[in-house]
Amino acid sequence: NDEAQLQDRYRRCTLMFELGVHLLRLLEAVVASGSSIFANTATGKVNCVRVVQVMVHLLGRAMSSEVYGSVLSSEWMISSVERVHMICPILGTLMQLQSKAGDGG
């Protein structure tokens, strides 16, 4: 019974991690596509600021969270669940937003 609960917990953690990574990649793709969501308008600038705030928050959590680190270092986690999978789309999104700000739009 304990083994089944451990496997269920592992499966849920892995699923949530992968879902989070895929959502971050989706956001990175939306930003990279040059979507009008981030156009040089008042609403676009607010959207851009909010995305940057969320990305910086997530980056801080992924880099320094003791809970995050302890989950990743648990012996029941497989090697495909790594911090770098979370960090890459965050940095990609921030870099896309920075390049758009440099382009003036």
PDB file of N, CA and C in Angstrom:
ATOM      1  N   ASN A   1       0.830  -1.206   0.000  1.00  0.00           N
ATOM      2  CA  ASN A   1       0.000   0.000   0.000  1.00  0.00           C
ATOM      3  C   ASN A   1       0.868   1.261   0.000  1.00  0.00           C
ATOM      4  N   ASP A   2       1.923   1.235   0.811  1.00  0.00           N
ATOM      5  CA  ASP A   2       2.822   2.397   0.846  1.00  0.00           C
ATOM      6  C   ASP A   2       3.524   2.588  -0.495  1.00  0.00           C
ATOM      7  N   GLU A   3       3.888   1.465  -1.119  1.00  0.00           N
ATOM      8  CA  GLU A   3       4.541   1.538  -2.426  1.00  0.00           C
ATOM      9  C   GLU A   3       3.593   2.125  -3.473  1.00  0.00           C
ATOM     10  N   ALA A   4       2.335   1.743  -3.412  1.00  0.00           N
ATOM     11  CA  ALA A   4       1.340   2.270  -4.355  1.00  0.00           C
ATOM     12  C   ALA A   4       1.130   3.761  -4.141  1.00  0.00           C
ATOM     13  N   GLN A   5       1.093   4.195  -2.889  1.00  0.00           N
ATOM     14  CA  GLN A   5       0.939   5.626  -2.602  1.00  0.00           C
ATOM     15  C   GLN A   5       2.155   6.403  -3.068  1.00  0.00           C
ATOM     16  N   LEU A   6       3.336   5.839  -2.891  1.00  0.00           N
ATOM     17  CA  LEU A   6       4.565   6.497  -3.335  1.00  0.00           C
ATOM     18  C   LEU A   6       4.586   6.628  -4.859  1.00  0.00           C
ATOM     19  N   GLN A   7       4.185   5.585  -5.555  1.00  0.00           N
ATOM     20  CA  GLN A   7       4.135   5.640  -7.012  1.00  0.00           C
ATOM     21  C   GLN A   7       3.091   6.635  -7.500  1.00  0.00           C
ATOM     22  N   ASP A   8       1.962   6.707  -6.816  1.00  0.00           N
ATOM     23  CA  ASP A   8       0.922   7.670  -7.176  1.00  0.00           C
ATOM     24  C   ASP A   8       1.421   9.100  -6.966  1.00  0.00           C
ATOM     25  N   ARG A   9       2.098   9.344  -5.855  1.00  0.00           N
ATOM     26  CA  ARG A   9       2.664  10.667  -5.573  1.00  0.00           C
ATOM     27  C   ARG A   9       3.716  11.031  -6.616  1.00  0.00           C
ATOM     28  N   TYR A  10       4.554  10.072  -6.944  1.00  0.00           N
ATOM     29  CA  TYR A  10       5.574  10.288  -7.972  1.00  0.00           C
ATOM     30  C   TYR A  10       4.922  10.657  -9.302  1.00  0.00           C
ATOM     31  N   ARG A  11       3.895   9.885  -9.690  1.00  0.00           N
ATOM     32  CA  ARG A  11       3.213  10.128 -10.956  1.00  0.00           C
ATOM     33  C   ARG A  11       2.588  11.515 -10.980  1.00  0.00           C
ATOM     34  N   ARG A  12       1.968  11.914  -9.888  1.00  0.00           N
ATOM     35  CA  ARG A  12       1.344  13.243  -9.819  1.00  0.00           C
ATOM     36  C   ARG A  12       2.378  14.357  -9.886  1.00  0.00           C
ATOM     37  N   CYS A  13       3.465  14.211  -9.156  1.00  0.00           N
ATOM     38  CA  CYS A  13       4.518  15.242  -9.183  1.00  0.00           C
ATOM     39  C   CYS A  13       5.116  15.373 -10.580  1.00  0.00           C
ATOM     40  N   THR A  14       5.387  14.248 -11.198  1.00  0.00           N
ATOM     41  CA  THR A  14       5.952  14.277 -12.542  1.00  0.00           C
ATOM     42  C   THR A  14       4.976  14.908 -13.526  1.00  0.00           C
ATOM     43  N   LEU A  15       3.709  14.553 -13.420  1.00  0.00           N
ATOM     44  CA  LEU A  15       2.693  15.126 -14.301  1.00  0.00           C
ATOM     45  C   LEU A  15       2.578  16.638 -14.122  1.00  0.00           C
ATOM     46  N   MET A  16       2.567  17.111 -12.888  1.00  0.00           N
ATOM     47  CA  MET A  16       2.471  18.555 -12.625  1.00  0.00           C
ATOM     48  C   MET A  16       3.715  19.283 -13.123  1.00  0.00           C
ATOM     49  N   PHE A  17       4.867  18.670 -12.928  1.00  0.00           N
ATOM     50  CA  PHE A  17       6.106  19.277 -13.408  1.00  0.00           C
ATOM     51  C   PHE A  17       6.076  19.399 -14.928  1.00  0.00           C
ATOM     52  N   GLU A  18       5.729  18.313 -15.613  1.00  0.00           N
ATOM     53  CA  GLU A  18       5.693  18.341 -17.077  1.00  0.00           C
ATOM     54  C   GLU A  18       4.639  19.314 -17.591  1.00  0.00           C
ATOM     55  N   LEU A  19       3.496  19.376 -16.935  1.00  0.00           N
ATOM     56  CA  LEU A  19       2.456  20.334 -17.323  1.00  0.00           C
ATOM     57  C   LEU A  19       2.974  21.763 -17.177  1.00  0.00           C
ATOM     58  N   GLY A  20       3.644  22.056 -16.080  1.00  0.00           N
ATOM     59  CA  GLY A  20       4.217  23.382 -15.870  1.00  0.00           C
ATOM     60  C   GLY A  20       5.237  23.742 -16.942  1.00  0.00           C
ATOM     61  N   VAL A  21       6.107  22.793 -17.274  1.00  0.00           N
ATOM     62  CA  VAL A  21       7.113  23.037 -18.305  1.00  0.00           C
ATOM     63  C   VAL A  21       6.449  23.292 -19.655  1.00  0.00           C
ATOM     64  N   HIS A  22       5.441  22.507 -19.995  1.00  0.00           N
ATOM     65  CA  HIS A  22       4.758  22.702 -21.277  1.00  0.00           C
ATOM     66  C   HIS A  22       4.024  24.038 -21.330  1.00  0.00           C
ATOM     67  N   LEU A  23       3.435  24.453 -20.235  1.00  0.00           N
ATOM     68  CA  LEU A  23       2.776  25.762 -20.215  1.00  0.00           C
ATOM     69  C   LEU A  23       3.791  26.894 -20.359  1.00  0.00           C
ATOM     70  N   LEU A  24       4.948  26.751 -19.737  1.00  0.00           N
ATOM     71  CA  LEU A  24       5.996  27.757 -19.901  1.00  0.00           C
ATOM     72  C   LEU A  24       6.491  27.799 -21.342  1.00  0.00           C
ATOM     73  N   ARG A  25       6.629  26.638 -21.966  1.00  0.00           N
ATOM     74  CA  ARG A  25       7.049  26.604 -23.374  1.00  0.00           C
ATOM     75  C   ARG A  25       5.998  27.239 -24.278  1.00  0.00           C
ATOM     76  N   LEU A  26       4.734  27.018 -23.956  1.00  0.00           N
ATOM     77  CA  LEU A  26       3.658  27.638 -24.727  1.00  0.00           C
ATOM     78  C   LEU A  26       3.720  29.163 -24.611  1.00  0.00           C
ATOM     79  N   LEU A  27       3.928  29.656 -23.408  1.00  0.00           N
ATOM     80  CA  LEU A  27       4.051  31.101 -23.219  1.00  0.00           C
ATOM     81  C   LEU A  27       5.252  31.646 -23.975  1.00  0.00           C
ATOM     82  N   GLU A  28       6.359  30.907 -23.954  1.00  0.00           N
ATOM     83  CA  GLU A  28       7.543  31.319 -24.700  1.00  0.00           C
ATOM     84  C   GLU A  28       7.230  31.403 -26.192  1.00  0.00           C
ATOM     85  N   ALA A  29       6.481  30.443 -26.714  1.00  0.00           N
ATOM     86  CA  ALA A  29       6.122  30.448 -28.133  1.00  0.00           C
ATOM     87  C   ALA A  29       5.193  31.610 -28.476  1.00  0.00           C
ATOM     88  N   VAL A  30       4.261  31.926 -27.601  1.00  0.00           N
ATOM     89  CA  VAL A  30       3.344  33.057 -27.832  1.00  0.00           C
ATOM     90  C   VAL A  30       4.130  34.355 -27.861  1.00  0.00           C
ATOM     91  N   VAL A  31       5.052  34.519 -26.944  1.00  0.00           N
ATOM     92  CA  VAL A  31       5.868  35.738 -26.914  1.00  0.00           C
ATOM     93  C   VAL A  31       6.748  35.807 -28.162  1.00  0.00           C
ATOM     94  N   ALA A  32       7.327  34.685 -28.546  1.00  0.00           N
ATOM     95  CA  ALA A  32       8.230  34.665 -29.710  1.00  0.00           C
ATOM     96  C   ALA A  32       7.491  34.905 -31.021  1.00  0.00           C
ATOM     97  N   SER A  33       6.204  34.578 -31.069  1.00  0.00           N
ATOM     98  CA  SER A  33       5.453  34.708 -32.312  1.00  0.00           C
ATOM     99  C   SER A  33       5.164  36.160 -32.694  1.00  0.00           C
ATOM    100  N   GLY A  34       5.468  37.081 -31.797  1.00  0.00           N
ATOM    101  CA  GLY A  34       5.202  38.479 -32.092  1.00  0.00           C
ATOM    102  C   GLY A  34       3.740  38.819 -31.956  1.00  0.00           C
ATOM    103  N   SER A  35       3.082  38.134 -31.078  1.00  0.00           N
ATOM    104  CA  SER A  35       1.645  38.301 -30.881  1.00  0.00           C
ATOM    105  C   SER A  35       1.302  39.743 -30.527  1.00  0.00           C
ATOM    106  N   SER A  36       0.119  40.173 -30.960  1.00  0.00           N
ATOM    107  CA  SER A  36      -0.337  41.532 -30.666  1.00  0.00           C
ATOM    108  C   SER A  36      -0.676  41.710 -29.189  1.00  0.00           C
ATOM    109  N   ILE A  37      -0.651  40.620 -28.431  1.00  0.00           N
ATOM    110  CA  ILE A  37      -0.882  40.715 -26.983  1.00  0.00           C
ATOM    111  C   ILE A  37       0.151  41.631 -26.342  1.00  0.00           C
ATOM    112  N   PHE A  38       1.354  41.652 -26.935  1.00  0.00           N
ATOM    113  CA  PHE A  38       2.433  42.457 -26.388  1.00  0.00           C
ATOM    114  C   PHE A  38       2.755  43.654 -27.279  1.00  0.00           C
ATOM    115  N   ALA A  39       1.762  44.127 -28.016  1.00  0.00           N
ATOM    116  CA  ALA A  39       1.955  45.271 -28.910  1.00  0.00           C
ATOM    117  C   ALA A  39       2.303  46.517 -28.102  1.00  0.00           C
ATOM    118  N   ASN A  40       2.817  47.507 -28.785  1.00  0.00           N
ATOM    119  CA  ASN A  40       3.266  48.737 -28.142  1.00  0.00           C
ATOM    120  C   ASN A  40       2.056  49.619 -27.810  1.00  0.00           C
ATOM    121  N   THR A  41       1.183  49.093 -26.960  1.00  0.00           N
ATOM    122  CA  THR A  41       0.014  49.827 -26.474  1.00  0.00           C
ATOM    123  C   THR A  41       0.042  49.770 -24.953  1.00  0.00           C
ATOM    124  N   ALA A  42      -0.858  50.515 -24.315  1.00  0.00           N
ATOM    125  CA  ALA A  42      -0.897  50.507 -22.850  1.00  0.00           C
ATOM    126  C   ALA A  42      -1.199  49.098 -22.324  1.00  0.00           C
ATOM    127  N   THR A  43      -2.158  48.415 -22.934  1.00  0.00           N
ATOM    128  CA  THR A  43      -2.508  47.062 -22.502  1.00  0.00           C
ATOM    129  C   THR A  43      -1.366  46.095 -22.772  1.00  0.00           C
ATOM    130  N   GLY A  44      -0.728  46.233 -23.923  1.00  0.00           N
ATOM    131  CA  GLY A  44       0.404  45.375 -24.262  1.00  0.00           C
ATOM    132  C   GLY A  44       1.553  45.527 -23.294  1.00  0.00           C
ATOM    133  N   LYS A  45       1.807  46.762 -22.885  1.00  0.00           N
ATOM    134  CA  LYS A  45       2.889  47.002 -21.930  1.00  0.00           C
ATOM    135  C   LYS A  45       2.568  46.403 -20.569  1.00  0.00           C
ATOM    136  N   VAL A  46       1.298  46.495 -20.154  1.00  0.00           N
ATOM    137  CA  VAL A  46       0.874  45.889 -18.886  1.00  0.00           C
ATOM    138  C   VAL A  46       1.038  44.372 -18.966  1.00  0.00           C
ATOM    139  N   ASN A  47       0.624  43.773 -20.090  1.00  0.00           N
ATOM    140  CA  ASN A  47       0.786  42.331 -20.277  1.00  0.00           C
ATOM    141  C   ASN A  47       2.253  41.932 -20.197  1.00  0.00           C
ATOM    142  N   CYS A  48       3.087  42.713 -20.839  1.00  0.00           N
ATOM    143  CA  CYS A  48       4.521  42.438 -20.841  1.00  0.00           C
ATOM    144  C   CYS A  48       5.094  42.519 -19.428  1.00  0.00           C
ATOM    145  N   VAL A  49       4.728  43.549 -18.703  1.00  0.00           N
ATOM    146  CA  VAL A  49       5.205  43.716 -17.326  1.00  0.00           C
ATOM    147  C   VAL A  49       4.753  42.543 -16.459  1.00  0.00           C
ATOM    148  N   ARG A  50       3.513  42.118 -16.613  1.00  0.00           N
ATOM    149  CA  ARG A  50       2.985  40.987 -15.821  1.00  0.00           C
ATOM    150  C   ARG A  50       3.735  39.699 -16.141  1.00  0.00           C
ATOM    151  N   VAL A  51       3.996  39.456 -17.417  1.00  0.00           N
ATOM    152  CA  VAL A  51       4.732  38.249 -17.795  1.00  0.00           C
ATOM    153  C   VAL A  51       6.135  38.280 -17.211  1.00  0.00           C
ATOM    154  N   VAL A  52       6.791  39.421 -17.293  1.00  0.00           N
ATOM    155  CA  VAL A  52       8.135  39.535 -16.721  1.00  0.00           C
ATOM    156  C   VAL A  52       8.093  39.291 -15.210  1.00  0.00           C
ATOM    157  N   GLN A  53       7.112  39.848 -14.524  1.00  0.00           N
ATOM    158  CA  GLN A  53       6.997  39.631 -13.082  1.00  0.00           C
ATOM    159  C   GLN A  53       6.821  38.154 -12.750  1.00  0.00           C
ATOM    160  N   VAL A  54       5.952  37.483 -13.491  1.00  0.00           N
ATOM    161  CA  VAL A  54       5.719  36.054 -13.248  1.00  0.00           C
ATOM    162  C   VAL A  54       6.976  35.244 -13.560  1.00  0.00           C
ATOM    163  N   MET A  55       7.636  35.551 -14.662  1.00  0.00           N
ATOM    164  CA  MET A  55       8.836  34.806 -15.042  1.00  0.00           C
ATOM    165  C   MET A  55       9.960  34.989 -14.021  1.00  0.00           C
ATOM    166  N   VAL A  56      10.145  36.206 -13.549  1.00  0.00           N
ATOM    167  CA  VAL A  56      11.186  36.463 -12.548  1.00  0.00           C
ATOM    168  C   VAL A  56      10.851  35.732 -11.247  1.00  0.00           C
ATOM    169  N   HIS A  57       9.571  35.734 -10.878  1.00  0.00           N
ATOM    170  CA  HIS A  57       9.149  35.013  -9.677  1.00  0.00           C
ATOM    171  C   HIS A  57       9.420  33.515  -9.830  1.00  0.00           C
ATOM    172  N   LEU A  58       9.025  32.943 -10.978  1.00  0.00           N
ATOM    173  CA  LEU A  58       9.246  31.520 -11.203  1.00  0.00           C
ATOM    174  C   LEU A  58      10.729  31.176 -11.253  1.00  0.00           C
ATOM    175  N   LEU A  59      11.509  32.040 -11.862  1.00  0.00           N
ATOM    176  CA  LEU A  59      12.949  31.803 -11.924  1.00  0.00           C
ATOM    177  C   LEU A  59      13.544  31.800 -10.527  1.00  0.00           C
ATOM    178  N   GLY A  60      13.132  32.750  -9.703  1.00  0.00           N
ATOM    179  CA  GLY A  60      13.611  32.786  -8.317  1.00  0.00           C
ATOM    180  C   GLY A  60      13.218  31.543  -7.550  1.00  0.00           C
ATOM    181  N   ARG A  61      11.988  31.080  -7.740  1.00  0.00           N
ATOM    182  CA  ARG A  61      11.530  29.873  -7.049  1.00  0.00           C
ATOM    183  C   ARG A  61      12.288  28.639  -7.530  1.00  0.00           C
ATOM    184  N   ALA A  62      12.495  28.559  -8.850  1.00  0.00           N
ATOM    185  CA  ALA A  62      13.179  27.388  -9.398  1.00  0.00           C
ATOM    186  C   ALA A  62      14.642  27.337  -8.998  1.00  0.00           C
ATOM    187  N   MET A  63      15.241  28.500  -8.800  1.00  0.00           N
ATOM    188  CA  MET A  63      16.669  28.529  -8.476  1.00  0.00           C
ATOM    189  C   MET A  63      16.954  28.376  -6.991  1.00  0.00           C
ATOM    190  N   SER A  64      16.050  28.835  -6.123  1.00  0.00           N
ATOM    191  CA  SER A  64      16.417  28.879  -4.713  1.00  0.00           C
ATOM    192  C   SER A  64      15.481  28.145  -3.772  1.00  0.00           C
ATOM    193  N   SER A  65      14.401  27.605  -4.266  1.00  0.00           N
ATOM    194  CA  SER A  65      13.426  26.988  -3.385  1.00  0.00           C
ATOM    195  C   SER A  65      13.968  25.692  -2.783  1.00  0.00           C
ATOM    196  N   GLU A  66      13.948  25.615  -1.463  1.00  0.00           N
ATOM    197  CA  GLU A  66      14.383  24.404  -0.783  1.00  0.00           C
ATOM    198  C   GLU A  66      13.435  23.251  -1.070  1.00  0.00           C
ATOM    199  N   VAL A  67      12.148  23.545  -1.151  1.00  0.00           N
ATOM    200  CA  VAL A  67      11.168  22.497  -1.438  1.00  0.00           C
ATOM    201  C   VAL A  67      11.397  21.939  -2.829  1.00  0.00           C
ATOM    202  N   TYR A  68      11.595  22.836  -3.787  1.00  0.00           N
ATOM    203  CA  TYR A  68      11.832  22.414  -5.170  1.00  0.00           C
ATOM    204  C   TYR A  68      13.055  21.512  -5.234  1.00  0.00           C
ATOM    205  N   GLY A  69      14.121  21.930  -4.591  1.00  0.00           N
ATOM    206  CA  GLY A  69      15.347  21.134  -4.582  1.00  0.00           C
ATOM    207  C   GLY A  69      15.169  19.793  -3.894  1.00  0.00           C
ATOM    208  N   SER A  70      14.429  19.767  -2.807  1.00  0.00           N
ATOM    209  CA  SER A  70      14.243  18.501  -2.091  1.00  0.00           C
ATOM    210  C   SER A  70      13.388  17.528  -2.891  1.00  0.00           C
ATOM    211  N   VAL A  71      12.410  18.055  -3.644  1.00  0.00           N
ATOM    212  CA  VAL A  71      11.604  17.178  -4.491  1.00  0.00           C
ATOM    213  C   VAL A  71      12.466  16.592  -5.602  1.00  0.00           C
ATOM    214  N   LEU A  72      13.271  17.444  -6.229  1.00  0.00           N
ATOM    215  CA  LEU A  72      14.109  16.965  -7.328  1.00  0.00           C
ATOM    216  C   LEU A  72      15.171  15.989  -6.867  1.00  0.00           C
ATOM    217  N   SER A  73      15.618  16.104  -5.622  1.00  0.00           N
ATOM    218  CA  SER A  73      16.663  15.216  -5.135  1.00  0.00           C
ATOM    219  C   SER A  73      16.101  13.956  -4.482  1.00  0.00           C
ATOM    220  N   SER A  74      14.795  13.840  -4.408  1.00  0.00           N
ATOM    221  CA  SER A  74      14.195  12.647  -3.819  1.00  0.00           C
ATOM    222  C   SER A  74      14.585  11.425  -4.630  1.00  0.00           C
ATOM    223  N   GLU A  75      14.777  10.331  -3.944  1.00  0.00           N
ATOM    224  CA  GLU A  75      15.219   9.120  -4.639  1.00  0.00           C
ATOM    225  C   GLU A  75      14.146   8.541  -5.551  1.00  0.00           C
ATOM    226  N   TRP A  76      12.881   8.932  -5.375  1.00  0.00           N
ATOM    227  CA  TRP A  76      11.824   8.397  -6.220  1.00  0.00           C
ATOM    228  C   TRP A  76      11.585   9.224  -7.472  1.00  0.00           C
ATOM    229  N   MET A  77      12.332  10.322  -7.652  1.00  0.00           N
ATOM    230  CA  MET A  77      12.186  11.135  -8.867  1.00  0.00           C
ATOM    231  C   MET A  77      13.159  10.622  -9.921  1.00  0.00           C
ATOM    232  N   ILE A  78      12.706  10.590 -11.163  1.00  0.00           N
ATOM    233  CA  ILE A  78      13.570  10.136 -12.251  1.00  0.00           C
ATOM    234  C   ILE A  78      14.361  11.312 -12.807  1.00  0.00           C
ATOM    235  N   SER A  79      15.360  11.004 -13.585  1.00  0.00           N
ATOM    236  CA  SER A  79      16.282  12.038 -14.058  1.00  0.00           C
ATOM    237  C   SER A  79      15.639  13.003 -15.055  1.00  0.00           C
ATOM    238  N   SER A  80      14.482  12.643 -15.650  1.00  0.00           N
ATOM    239  CA  SER A  80      13.867  13.544 -16.628  1.00  0.00           C
ATOM    240  C   SER A  80      13.257  14.780 -15.976  1.00  0.00           C
ATOM    241  N   VAL A  81      13.092  14.754 -14.660  1.00  0.00           N
ATOM    242  CA  VAL A  81      12.560  15.901 -13.930  1.00  0.00           C
ATOM    243  C   VAL A  81      13.746  16.678 -13.385  1.00  0.00           C
ATOM    244  N   GLU A  82      14.189  17.657 -14.150  1.00  0.00           N
ATOM    245  CA  GLU A  82      15.354  18.438 -13.776  1.00  0.00           C
ATOM    246  C   GLU A  82      15.024  19.921 -13.796  1.00  0.00           C
ATOM    247  N   ARG A  83      15.732  20.641 -12.994  1.00  0.00           N
ATOM    248  CA  ARG A  83      15.540  22.082 -12.867  1.00  0.00           C
ATOM    249  C   ARG A  83      15.715  22.804 -14.202  1.00  0.00           C
ATOM    250  N   VAL A  84      16.638  22.333 -15.011  1.00  0.00           N
ATOM    251  CA  VAL A  84      16.939  23.000 -16.277  1.00  0.00           C
ATOM    252  C   VAL A  84      15.726  22.990 -17.208  1.00  0.00           C
ATOM    253  N   HIS A  85      14.880  21.959 -17.123  1.00  0.00           N
ATOM    254  CA  HIS A  85      13.691  21.909 -17.970  1.00  0.00           C
ATOM    255  C   HIS A  85      12.722  23.031 -17.631  1.00  0.00           C
ATOM    256  N   MET A  86      12.743  23.500 -16.410  1.00  0.00           N
ATOM    257  CA  MET A  86      11.878  24.599 -15.980  1.00  0.00           C
ATOM    258  C   MET A  86      12.534  25.947 -16.293  1.00  0.00           C
ATOM    259  N   ILE A  87      13.829  26.011 -16.148  1.00  0.00           N
ATOM    260  CA  ILE A  87      14.544  27.286 -16.287  1.00  0.00           C
ATOM    261  C   ILE A  87      14.660  27.732 -17.740  1.00  0.00           C
ATOM    262  N   CYS A  88      14.882  26.806 -18.657  1.00  0.00           N
ATOM    263  CA  CYS A  88      15.086  27.177 -20.067  1.00  0.00           C
ATOM    264  C   CYS A  88      13.917  27.955 -20.672  1.00  0.00           C
ATOM    265  N   PRO A  89      12.666  27.508 -20.540  1.00  0.00           N
ATOM    266  CA  PRO A  89      11.587  28.320 -21.125  1.00  0.00           C
ATOM    267  C   PRO A  89      11.395  29.656 -20.421  1.00  0.00           C
ATOM    268  N   ILE A  90      11.714  29.721 -19.138  1.00  0.00           N
ATOM    269  CA  ILE A  90      11.612  31.002 -18.418  1.00  0.00           C
ATOM    270  C   ILE A  90      12.615  31.989 -18.996  1.00  0.00           C
ATOM    271  N   LEU A  91      13.860  31.542 -19.130  1.00  0.00           N
ATOM    272  CA  LEU A  91      14.887  32.426 -19.688  1.00  0.00           C
ATOM    273  C   LEU A  91      14.602  32.764 -21.141  1.00  0.00           C
ATOM    274  N   GLY A  92      14.086  31.798 -21.900  1.00  0.00           N
ATOM    275  CA  GLY A  92      13.730  32.064 -23.293  1.00  0.00           C
ATOM    276  C   GLY A  92      12.659  33.134 -23.418  1.00  0.00           C
ATOM    277  N   THR A  93      11.653  33.063 -22.542  1.00  0.00           N
ATOM    278  CA  THR A  93      10.586  34.064 -22.548  1.00  0.00           C
ATOM    279  C   THR A  93      11.133  35.442 -22.199  1.00  0.00           C
ATOM    280  N   LEU A  94      11.956  35.498 -21.165  1.00  0.00           N
ATOM    281  CA  LEU A  94      12.545  36.781 -20.769  1.00  0.00           C
ATOM    282  C   LEU A  94      13.422  37.357 -21.873  1.00  0.00           C
ATOM    283  N   MET A  95      14.175  36.499 -22.550  1.00  0.00           N
ATOM    284  CA  MET A  95      15.023  36.977 -23.645  1.00  0.00           C
ATOM    285  C   MET A  95      14.176  37.491 -24.807  1.00  0.00           C
ATOM    286  N   GLN A  96      13.069  36.810 -25.118  1.00  0.00           N
ATOM    287  CA  GLN A  96      12.178  37.273 -26.178  1.00  0.00           C
ATOM    288  C   GLN A  96      11.568  38.633 -25.836  1.00  0.00           C
ATOM    289  N   LEU A  97      11.136  38.772 -24.591  1.00  0.00           N
ATOM    290  CA  LEU A  97      10.555  40.059 -24.172  1.00  0.00           C
ATOM    291  C   LEU A  97      11.601  41.170 -24.207  1.00  0.00           C
ATOM    292  N   GLN A  98      12.842  40.837 -23.830  1.00  0.00           N
ATOM    293  CA  GLN A  98      13.908  41.828 -23.867  1.00  0.00           C
ATOM    294  C   GLN A  98      14.195  42.256 -25.304  1.00  0.00           C
ATOM    295  N   SER A  99      14.229  41.297 -26.221  1.00  0.00           N
ATOM    296  CA  SER A  99      14.501  41.652 -27.614  1.00  0.00           C
ATOM    297  C   SER A  99      13.354  42.467 -28.205  1.00  0.00           C
ATOM    298  N   LYS A 100      12.131  42.162 -27.810  1.00  0.00           N
ATOM    299  CA  LYS A 100      10.983  42.947 -28.290  1.00  0.00           C
ATOM    300  C   LYS A 100      11.033  44.378 -27.738  1.00  0.00           C
ATOM    301  N   ALA A 101      11.469  44.523 -26.477  1.00  0.00           N
ATOM    302  CA  ALA A 101      11.596  45.857 -25.900  1.00  0.00           C
ATOM    303  C   ALA A 101      12.686  46.642 -26.611  1.00  0.00           C
ATOM    304  N   GLY A 102      13.752  45.951 -27.009  1.00  0.00           N
ATOM    305  CA  GLY A 102      14.837  46.606 -27.737  1.00  0.00           C
ATOM    306  C   GLY A 102      14.437  47.017 -29.132  1.00  0.00           C
ATOM    307  N   ASP A 103      13.487  46.262 -29.735  1.00  0.00           N
ATOM    308  CA  ASP A 103      13.000  46.574 -31.073  1.00  0.00           C
ATOM    309  C   ASP A 103      11.935  47.673 -31.067  1.00  0.00           C
ATOM    310  N   GLY A 104      11.492  48.038 -29.861  1.00  0.00           N
ATOM    311  CA  GLY A 104      10.469  49.074 -29.754  1.00  0.00           C
ATOM    312  C   GLY A 104       9.064  48.543 -29.882  1.00  0.00           C
ATOM    313  N   GLY A 105       8.880  47.246 -29.762  1.00  0.00           N
ATOM    314  CA  GLY A 105       7.549  46.693 -29.872  1.00  0.00           C
ATOM    315  C   GLY A 105       7.523  45.359 -29.357  1.00  0.00           C
TER     316      GLY A 105
END
